[in-house]
Coordinates of C-alpha atoms in Angstrom, one line a residue:
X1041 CA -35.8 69.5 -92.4
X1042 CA -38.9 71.6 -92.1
X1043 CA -41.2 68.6 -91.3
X1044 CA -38.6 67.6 -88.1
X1045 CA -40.0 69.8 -85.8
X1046 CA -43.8 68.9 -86.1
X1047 CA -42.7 65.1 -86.5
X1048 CA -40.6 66.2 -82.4
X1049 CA -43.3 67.6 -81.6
X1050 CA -45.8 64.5 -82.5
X1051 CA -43.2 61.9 -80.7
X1052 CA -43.8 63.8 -77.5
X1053 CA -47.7 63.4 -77.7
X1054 CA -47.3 59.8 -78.6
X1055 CA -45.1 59.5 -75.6
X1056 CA -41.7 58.5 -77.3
X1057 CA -39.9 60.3 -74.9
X1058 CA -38.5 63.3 -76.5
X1059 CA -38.5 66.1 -73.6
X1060 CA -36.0 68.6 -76.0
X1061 CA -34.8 69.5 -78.6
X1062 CA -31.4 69.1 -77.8
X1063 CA -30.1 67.9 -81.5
X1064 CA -27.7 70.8 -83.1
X1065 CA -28.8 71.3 -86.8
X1066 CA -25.0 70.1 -87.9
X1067 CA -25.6 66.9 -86.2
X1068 CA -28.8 66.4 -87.3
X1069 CA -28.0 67.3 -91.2
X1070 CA -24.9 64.2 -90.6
X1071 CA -27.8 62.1 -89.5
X1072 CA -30.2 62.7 -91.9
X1073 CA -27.5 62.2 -94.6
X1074 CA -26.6 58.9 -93.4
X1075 CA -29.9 57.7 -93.0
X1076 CA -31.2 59.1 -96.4
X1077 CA -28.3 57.3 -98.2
X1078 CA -28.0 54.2 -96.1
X1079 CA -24.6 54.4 -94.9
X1080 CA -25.6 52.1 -91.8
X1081 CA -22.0 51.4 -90.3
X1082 CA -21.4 55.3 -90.2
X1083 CA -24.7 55.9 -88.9
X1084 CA -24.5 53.2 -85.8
X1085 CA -20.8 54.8 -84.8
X1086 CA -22.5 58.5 -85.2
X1087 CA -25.8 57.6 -82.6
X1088 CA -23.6 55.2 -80.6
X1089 CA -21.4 58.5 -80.1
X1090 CA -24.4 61.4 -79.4
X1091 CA -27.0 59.4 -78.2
X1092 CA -28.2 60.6 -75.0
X1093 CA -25.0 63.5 -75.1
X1094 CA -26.6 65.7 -77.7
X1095 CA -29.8 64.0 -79.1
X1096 CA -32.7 62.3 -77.4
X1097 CA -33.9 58.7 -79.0
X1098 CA -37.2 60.8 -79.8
X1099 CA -35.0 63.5 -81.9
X1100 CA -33.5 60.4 -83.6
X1101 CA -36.6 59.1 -84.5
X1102 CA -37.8 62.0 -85.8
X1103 CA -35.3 62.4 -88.1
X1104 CA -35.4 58.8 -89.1
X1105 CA -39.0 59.5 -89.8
X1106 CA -38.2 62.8 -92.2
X1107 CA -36.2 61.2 -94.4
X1108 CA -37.8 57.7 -94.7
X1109 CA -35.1 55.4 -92.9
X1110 CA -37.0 52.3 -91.6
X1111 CA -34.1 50.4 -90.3
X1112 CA -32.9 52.9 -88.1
X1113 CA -36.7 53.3 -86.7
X1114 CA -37.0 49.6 -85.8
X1115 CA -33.5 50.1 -84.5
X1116 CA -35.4 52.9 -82.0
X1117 CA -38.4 50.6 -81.6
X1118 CA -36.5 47.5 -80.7
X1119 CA -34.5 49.8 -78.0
X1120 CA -38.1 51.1 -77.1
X1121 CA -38.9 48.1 -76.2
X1122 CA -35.9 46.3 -74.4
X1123 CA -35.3 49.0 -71.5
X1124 CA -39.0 48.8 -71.3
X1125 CA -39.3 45.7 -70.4
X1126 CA -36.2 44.7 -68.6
X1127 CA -34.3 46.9 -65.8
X1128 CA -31.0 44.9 -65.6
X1129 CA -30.0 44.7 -69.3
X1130 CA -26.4 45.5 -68.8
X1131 CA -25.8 47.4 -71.9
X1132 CA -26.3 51.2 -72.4
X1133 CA -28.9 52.5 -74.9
X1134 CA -26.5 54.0 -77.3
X1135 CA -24.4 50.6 -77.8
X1136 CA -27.8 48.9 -78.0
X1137 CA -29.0 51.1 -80.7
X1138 CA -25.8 50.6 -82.9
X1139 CA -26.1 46.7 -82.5
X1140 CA -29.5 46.4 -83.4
X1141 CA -28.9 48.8 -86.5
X1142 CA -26.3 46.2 -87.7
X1143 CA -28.7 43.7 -87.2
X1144 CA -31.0 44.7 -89.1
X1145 CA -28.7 46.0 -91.7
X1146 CA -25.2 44.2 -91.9
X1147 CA -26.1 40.6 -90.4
X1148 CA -28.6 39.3 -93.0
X1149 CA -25.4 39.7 -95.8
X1150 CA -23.0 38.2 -93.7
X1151 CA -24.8 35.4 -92.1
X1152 CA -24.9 33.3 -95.0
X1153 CA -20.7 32.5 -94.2
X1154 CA -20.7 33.8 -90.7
X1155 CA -22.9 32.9 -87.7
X1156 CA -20.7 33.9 -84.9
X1157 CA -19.6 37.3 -85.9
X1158 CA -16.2 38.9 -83.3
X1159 CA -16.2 42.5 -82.7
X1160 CA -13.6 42.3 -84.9
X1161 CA -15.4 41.2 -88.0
X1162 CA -18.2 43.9 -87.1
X1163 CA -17.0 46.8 -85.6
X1164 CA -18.9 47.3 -82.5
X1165 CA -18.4 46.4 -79.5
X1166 CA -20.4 43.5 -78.3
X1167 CA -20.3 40.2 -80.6
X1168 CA -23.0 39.2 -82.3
X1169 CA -23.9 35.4 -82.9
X1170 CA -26.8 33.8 -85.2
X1171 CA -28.4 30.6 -85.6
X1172 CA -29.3 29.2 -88.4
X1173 CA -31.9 26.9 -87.8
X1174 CA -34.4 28.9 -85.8
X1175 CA -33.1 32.0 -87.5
X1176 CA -32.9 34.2 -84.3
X1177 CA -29.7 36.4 -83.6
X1178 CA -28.2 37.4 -80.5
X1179 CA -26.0 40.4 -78.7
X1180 CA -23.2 38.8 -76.6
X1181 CA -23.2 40.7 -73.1
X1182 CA -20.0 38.8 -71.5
X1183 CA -17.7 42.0 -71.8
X1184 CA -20.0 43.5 -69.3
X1185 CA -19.3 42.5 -65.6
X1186 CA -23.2 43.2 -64.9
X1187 CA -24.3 40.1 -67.5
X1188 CA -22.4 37.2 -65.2
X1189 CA -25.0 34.8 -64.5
X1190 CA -23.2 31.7 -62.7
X1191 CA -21.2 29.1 -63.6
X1192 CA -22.1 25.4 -63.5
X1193 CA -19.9 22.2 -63.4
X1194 CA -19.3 22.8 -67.2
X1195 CA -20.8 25.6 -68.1
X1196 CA -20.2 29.5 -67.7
X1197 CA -23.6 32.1 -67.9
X1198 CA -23.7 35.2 -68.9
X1199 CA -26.5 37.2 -69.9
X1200 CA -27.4 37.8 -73.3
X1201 CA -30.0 40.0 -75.8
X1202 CA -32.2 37.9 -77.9
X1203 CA -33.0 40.3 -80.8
X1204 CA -36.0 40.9 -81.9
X1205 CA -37.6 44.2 -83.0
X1206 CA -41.0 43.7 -81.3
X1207 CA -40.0 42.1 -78.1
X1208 CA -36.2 41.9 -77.9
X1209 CA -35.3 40.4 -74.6
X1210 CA -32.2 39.4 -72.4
X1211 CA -31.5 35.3 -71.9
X1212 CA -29.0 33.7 -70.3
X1213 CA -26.1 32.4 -72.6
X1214 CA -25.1 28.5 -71.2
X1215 CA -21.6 28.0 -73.2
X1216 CA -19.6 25.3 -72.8
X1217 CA -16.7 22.8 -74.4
X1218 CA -17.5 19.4 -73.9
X1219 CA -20.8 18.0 -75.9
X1220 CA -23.7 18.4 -75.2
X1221 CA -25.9 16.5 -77.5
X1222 CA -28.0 14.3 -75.5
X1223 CA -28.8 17.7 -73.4
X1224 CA -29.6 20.0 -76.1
X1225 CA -31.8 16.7 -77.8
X1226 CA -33.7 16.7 -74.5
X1227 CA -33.9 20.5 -74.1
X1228 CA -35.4 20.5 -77.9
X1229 CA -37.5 18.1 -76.9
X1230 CA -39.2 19.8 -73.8
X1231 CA -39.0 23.1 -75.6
X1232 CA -42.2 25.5 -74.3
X1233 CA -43.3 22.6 -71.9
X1234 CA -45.0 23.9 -68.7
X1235 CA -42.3 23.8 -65.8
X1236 CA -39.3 23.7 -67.9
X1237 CA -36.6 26.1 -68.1
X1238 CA -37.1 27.1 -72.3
X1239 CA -34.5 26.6 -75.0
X1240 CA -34.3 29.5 -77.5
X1241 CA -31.9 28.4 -79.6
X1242 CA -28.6 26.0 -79.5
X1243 CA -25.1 26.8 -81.2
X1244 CA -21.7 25.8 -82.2
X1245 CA -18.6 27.9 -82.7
X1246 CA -14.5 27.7 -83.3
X1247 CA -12.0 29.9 -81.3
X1248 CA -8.2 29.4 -81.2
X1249 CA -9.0 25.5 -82.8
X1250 CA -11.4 24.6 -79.8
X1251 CA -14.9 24.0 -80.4
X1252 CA -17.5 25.9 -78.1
X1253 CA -21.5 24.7 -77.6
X1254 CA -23.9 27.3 -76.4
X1255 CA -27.8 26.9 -75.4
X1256 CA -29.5 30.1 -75.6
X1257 CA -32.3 30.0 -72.3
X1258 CA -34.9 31.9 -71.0
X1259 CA -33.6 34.1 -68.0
X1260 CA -35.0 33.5 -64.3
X1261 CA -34.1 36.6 -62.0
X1262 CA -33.2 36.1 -59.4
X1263 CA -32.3 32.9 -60.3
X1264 CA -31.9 29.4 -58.3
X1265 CA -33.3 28.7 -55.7
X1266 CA -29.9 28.1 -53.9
X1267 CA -28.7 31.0 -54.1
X1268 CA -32.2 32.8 -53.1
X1269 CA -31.8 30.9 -49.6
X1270 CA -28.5 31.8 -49.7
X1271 CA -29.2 35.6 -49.7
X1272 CA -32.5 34.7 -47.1
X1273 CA -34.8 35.7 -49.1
X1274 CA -38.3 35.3 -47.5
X1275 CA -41.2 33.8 -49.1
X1276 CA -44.4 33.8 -48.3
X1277 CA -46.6 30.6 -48.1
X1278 CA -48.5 31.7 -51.0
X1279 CA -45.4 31.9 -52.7
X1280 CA -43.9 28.5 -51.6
X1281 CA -47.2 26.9 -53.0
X1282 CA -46.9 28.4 -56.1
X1283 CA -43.4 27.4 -56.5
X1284 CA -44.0 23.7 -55.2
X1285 CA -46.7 23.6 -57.8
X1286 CA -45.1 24.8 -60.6
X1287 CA -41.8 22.8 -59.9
X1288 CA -44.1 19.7 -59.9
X1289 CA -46.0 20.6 -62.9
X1290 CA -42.1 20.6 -64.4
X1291 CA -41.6 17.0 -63.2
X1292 CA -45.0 16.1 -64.8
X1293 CA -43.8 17.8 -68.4
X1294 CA -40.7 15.2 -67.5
X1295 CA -42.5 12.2 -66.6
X1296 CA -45.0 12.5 -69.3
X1297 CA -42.7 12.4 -72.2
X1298 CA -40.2 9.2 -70.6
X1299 CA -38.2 11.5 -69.5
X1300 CA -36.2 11.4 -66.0
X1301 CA -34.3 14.6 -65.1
X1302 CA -31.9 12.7 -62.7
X1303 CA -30.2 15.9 -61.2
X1304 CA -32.9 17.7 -59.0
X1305 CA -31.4 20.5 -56.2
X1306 CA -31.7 23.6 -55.1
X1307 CA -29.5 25.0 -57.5
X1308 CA -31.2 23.9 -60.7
X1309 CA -35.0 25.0 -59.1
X1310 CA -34.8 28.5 -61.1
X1311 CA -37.4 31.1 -59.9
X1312 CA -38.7 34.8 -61.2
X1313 CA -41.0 37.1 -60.1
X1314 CA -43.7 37.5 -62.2
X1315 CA -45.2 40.5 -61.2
X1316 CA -44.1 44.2 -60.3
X1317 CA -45.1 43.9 -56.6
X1318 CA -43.2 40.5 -57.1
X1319 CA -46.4 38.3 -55.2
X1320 CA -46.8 36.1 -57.5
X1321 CA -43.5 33.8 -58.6
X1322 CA -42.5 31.3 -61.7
X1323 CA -40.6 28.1 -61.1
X1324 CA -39.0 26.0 -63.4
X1325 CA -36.5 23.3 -63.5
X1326 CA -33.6 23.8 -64.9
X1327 CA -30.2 21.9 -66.4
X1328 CA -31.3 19.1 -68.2
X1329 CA -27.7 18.2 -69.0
X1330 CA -28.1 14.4 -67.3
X1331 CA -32.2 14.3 -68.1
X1332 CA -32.5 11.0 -70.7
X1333 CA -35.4 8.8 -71.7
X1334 CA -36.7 6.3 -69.4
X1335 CA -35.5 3.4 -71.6
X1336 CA -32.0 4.3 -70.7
X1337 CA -32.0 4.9 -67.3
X1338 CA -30.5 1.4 -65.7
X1339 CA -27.4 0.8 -63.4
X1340 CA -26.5 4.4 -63.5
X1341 CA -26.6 7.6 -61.1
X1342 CA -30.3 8.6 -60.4
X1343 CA -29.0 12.1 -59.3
X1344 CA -26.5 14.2 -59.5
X1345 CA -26.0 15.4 -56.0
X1346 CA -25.7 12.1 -53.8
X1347 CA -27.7 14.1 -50.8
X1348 CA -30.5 14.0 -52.7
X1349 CA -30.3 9.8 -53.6
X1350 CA -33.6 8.1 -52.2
X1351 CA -33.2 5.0 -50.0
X1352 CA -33.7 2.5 -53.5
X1353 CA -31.2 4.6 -55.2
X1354 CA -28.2 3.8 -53.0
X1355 CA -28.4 0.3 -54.5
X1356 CA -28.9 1.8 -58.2
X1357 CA -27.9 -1.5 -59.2
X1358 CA -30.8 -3.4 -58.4
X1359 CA -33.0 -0.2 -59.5
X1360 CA -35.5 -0.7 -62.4
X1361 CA -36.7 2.2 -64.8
X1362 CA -39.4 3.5 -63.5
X1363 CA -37.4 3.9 -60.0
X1364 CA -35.8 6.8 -61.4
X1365 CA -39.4 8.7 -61.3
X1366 CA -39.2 7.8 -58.4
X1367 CA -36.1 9.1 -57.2
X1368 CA -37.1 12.3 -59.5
X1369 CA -40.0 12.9 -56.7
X1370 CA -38.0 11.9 -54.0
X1371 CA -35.2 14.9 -54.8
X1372 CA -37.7 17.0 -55.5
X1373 CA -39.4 16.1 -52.1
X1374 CA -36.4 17.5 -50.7
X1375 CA -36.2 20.6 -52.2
X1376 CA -39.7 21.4 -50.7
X1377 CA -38.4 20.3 -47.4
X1378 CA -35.6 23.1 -47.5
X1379 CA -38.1 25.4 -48.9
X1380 CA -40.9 25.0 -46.3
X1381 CA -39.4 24.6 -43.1
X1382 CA -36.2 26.7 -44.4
X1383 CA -33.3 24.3 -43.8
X1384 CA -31.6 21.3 -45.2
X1385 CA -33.1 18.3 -44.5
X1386 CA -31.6 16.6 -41.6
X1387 CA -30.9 12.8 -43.4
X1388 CA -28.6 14.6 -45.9
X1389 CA -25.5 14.0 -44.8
X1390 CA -22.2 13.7 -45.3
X1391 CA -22.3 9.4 -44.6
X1392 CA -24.2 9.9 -48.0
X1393 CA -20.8 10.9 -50.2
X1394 CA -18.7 8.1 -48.1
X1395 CA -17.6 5.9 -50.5
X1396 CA -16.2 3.6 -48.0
X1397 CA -19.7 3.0 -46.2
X1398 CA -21.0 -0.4 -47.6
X1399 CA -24.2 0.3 -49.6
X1400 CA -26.7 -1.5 -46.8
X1401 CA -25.1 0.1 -44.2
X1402 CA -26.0 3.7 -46.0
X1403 CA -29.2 2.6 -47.2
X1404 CA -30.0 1.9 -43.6
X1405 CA -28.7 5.1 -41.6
X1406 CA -30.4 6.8 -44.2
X1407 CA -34.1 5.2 -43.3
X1408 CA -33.3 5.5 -39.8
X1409 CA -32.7 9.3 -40.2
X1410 CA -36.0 9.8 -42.6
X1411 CA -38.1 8.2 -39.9
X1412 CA -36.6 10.2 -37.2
X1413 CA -37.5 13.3 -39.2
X1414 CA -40.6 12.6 -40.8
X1415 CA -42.4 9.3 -39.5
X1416 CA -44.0 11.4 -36.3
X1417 CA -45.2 14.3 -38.2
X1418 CA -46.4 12.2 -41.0
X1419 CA -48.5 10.1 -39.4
X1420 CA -50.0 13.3 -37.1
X1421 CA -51.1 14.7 -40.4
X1422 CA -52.6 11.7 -42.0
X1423 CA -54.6 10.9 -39.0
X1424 CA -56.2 14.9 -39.2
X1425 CA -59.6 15.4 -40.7
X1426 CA -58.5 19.2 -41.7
X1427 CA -55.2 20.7 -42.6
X1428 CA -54.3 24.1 -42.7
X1429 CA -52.6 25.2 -45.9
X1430 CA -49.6 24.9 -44.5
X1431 CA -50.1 21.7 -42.9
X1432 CA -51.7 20.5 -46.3
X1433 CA -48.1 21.7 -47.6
X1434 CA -45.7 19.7 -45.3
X1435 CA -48.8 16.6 -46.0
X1436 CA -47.5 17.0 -49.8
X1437 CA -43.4 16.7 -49.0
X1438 CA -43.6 14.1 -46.2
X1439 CA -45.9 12.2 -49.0
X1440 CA -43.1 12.6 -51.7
X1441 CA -40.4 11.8 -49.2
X1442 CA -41.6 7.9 -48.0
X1443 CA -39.3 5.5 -47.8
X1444 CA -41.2 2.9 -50.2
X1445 CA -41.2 4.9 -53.9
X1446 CA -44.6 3.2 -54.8
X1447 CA -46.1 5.4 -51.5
X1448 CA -45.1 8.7 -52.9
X1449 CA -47.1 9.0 -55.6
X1450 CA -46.9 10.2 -59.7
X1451 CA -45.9 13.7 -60.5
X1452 CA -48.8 13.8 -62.3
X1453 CA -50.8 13.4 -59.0
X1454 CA -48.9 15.2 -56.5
X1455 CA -49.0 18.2 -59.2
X1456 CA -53.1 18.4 -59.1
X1457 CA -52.6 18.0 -55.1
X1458 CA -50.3 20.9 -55.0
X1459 CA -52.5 23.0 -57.3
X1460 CA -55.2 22.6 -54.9
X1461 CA -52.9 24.0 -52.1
X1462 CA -51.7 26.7 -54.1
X1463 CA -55.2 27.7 -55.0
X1464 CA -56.3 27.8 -51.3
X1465 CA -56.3 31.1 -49.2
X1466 CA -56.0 29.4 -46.0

């Protein structure tokens, strides 16, 4: 033990945050002996216990240091770097500390006849669930109330810790019973694509004889943008550029590969400030659970949400493929309608959802009502030789929102358009 206090005193300098000495020399002898002779499980239950009560993380790390017990230093590390990087994580320190210890220690034995482990099987407290194929492990958060995300038409979200012992992070946990293959076949498939929420990992698992699916996501705080209107969250016009852009540069990553995403809102536009001052903001688009190759799409629902169903979609019928792009664009035109002037679009009515309204019929109120709204203002801006940013904005949705599908362009183009706008300053 003679070293500890020099290796204390060298964590503070390096900044590991030890700011005393608070560790009693019994405690610290237990620790030490656990480390030195690898008794993890003990070890996890004794820092789970003291941490933060009557030693410091720096203290522990010290002592991990004296007696040559990597494991439990990633352990620190990995917590290092998890409540440095996230402020909501929904688990204390101490709990966090003993999961990653078993890990690192207990789940590469276990993992070869177990990849979702219950507290049960492990000990701790939080479940712990692995996946095979991209050989990444996570920490279940859905004891905590803190880690509720949402819940979808199938699904239920709760948060969850991706572990990782240089940049451990907390994703949100999609888990549902009824299969999802064609979803997670297109979320593999647009997997690190510009503009699309990000699949970390997909898995299966049995409880009570009922099969579960989960997708493991990237997490977008403060989430849809639903429920940021719902709350009245303001955004600046720099910010509604950037989202418009980056929500079309989404639709492109779609379009590119064949791919139509068929269930464009407000609740599946995710967004996440990506800055401290939270100025700048990421947008992505999200649930790709009726997204399907271009091939496929004929004589079914172009969206999910009939409010958003362009004027050619409420005869899907006599729609060909690439009208779904179209209707993609057209949905999405609506989003930025809400977004910009900060209210549902006016045509999205109820008359939409009638099922007793003949299909002309609703096809025609439906034109009637998009001219109303946007047939004035449309042709005031095309006939200006300048626009504002703004104005160049509202140009953009009344664009994707024409009645005739070949008039509002490819996402590919109204992408570049609405990078210029974002760009702009004024």
């Amino acid at each position: 033990m003679g070293n500890v206090f020099q290796l204390l005193c060298l964590s503070l300098v390096m900044g590991l945050g030890v700011l005393s000495a608070k560790c009693s020399p019994k405690l610290e002898k237990k620790i030490s002996h656990l480390a030195k002779s690898r008794k993890y499980r003990q070890l996890g239950v004794v820092v789970r216990k003291n941490l933060n009560k009557k030693c410091t993380l720096g203290e522990l790390d010290a002592i991990a240091s004296s007696v040559g017990c990597k494991k439990l230093r990633d352990a620190i590390f990995a917590t290092r770097r998890l409540y440095g990087t996230h402020r909501n994580v929904c688990i204390r320190r101490p709990q966090f500390l003993q999961d990653a210890l078993f890990t690192l220690t207990k789940l590469p034995s276990l993992r070869k006849s177990y990849s979702y482990l219950t507290r049960k099987q492990t000990g701790l407290r939080d479940t712990i669930e692995y996946d095979p194929h991209t050989k990444k492990a996570f920490i279940l958060l859905d004891r905590h109330k803190r880690a509720w995300v949402g819940k979808g038409y199938k699904k239920r979200v709760n948060k969850a810790i991706l572990f990782d012992i240089k940049n451990p992070k907390v994703v949100a946990r999609a888990e549902q019973s009824a299969p999802m293959k064609e979803e997670i076949k297109v979320c593999k498939k647009m997997r690190n694509t510009p503009g699309v929420i990000n699949m970390q990992a997909s898995t299966t698992y049995s409880k009570n004889r009922q099969t579960f699916r989960t997708l493991y996501l990237d997490l977008y705080e403060p989430g849809s943008l639903k429920h940021a209107l719902a709350k009245k969250k303001k955004f600046t016009l720099t910010q509604v550029t950037q989202i418009m852009h980056r929500l079309l540069v989404g639709l492109k990553s779609f379009h590119s590969r064949k791919i139509v995403h068929r269930d464009i809102h407000i609740g599946n536009c995710f967004i996440s400030k990506s800055s401290k001052k939270g100025t700048k903001i990421d947008a992505v688009l999200a649930d790709l659970g009726r997204a399907m190759s271009i091939k496929k799409a004929k004589g079914i629902p172009p969206q999910g949400a009939k409010i958003y169903y362009s004027p050619e979609s409420i005869e899907m019928e006599k729609m060909r493929h690439k009208d779904y792009f179209a209707s993609d664009i057209y949905a999405l035109g609506c989003v930025f309608y809400q977004l910009l002037f900060k209210k549902q679009a006016p045509w999205q009515g109820t008359y939409l959802r009638d099922r007793t309204l003949p299909a002309e019929k609703k096809r025609e109120m439906l034109v009637q009502e998009l001219n109303r709204a946007c047939e004035k203002k449309w042709s005031y801006l095309k006939g200006k030789k300048q626009l504002s940013r703004r104005q160049a904005a509202q140009y953009l949705v009344f664009k994707m929102l024409q009645v005739d599908p070949k008039e509002r362009g490819s996402a590919s183009s109204l992408a570049s358009i609405a990078k210029a706008i974002a760009q702009r300053s004024r």
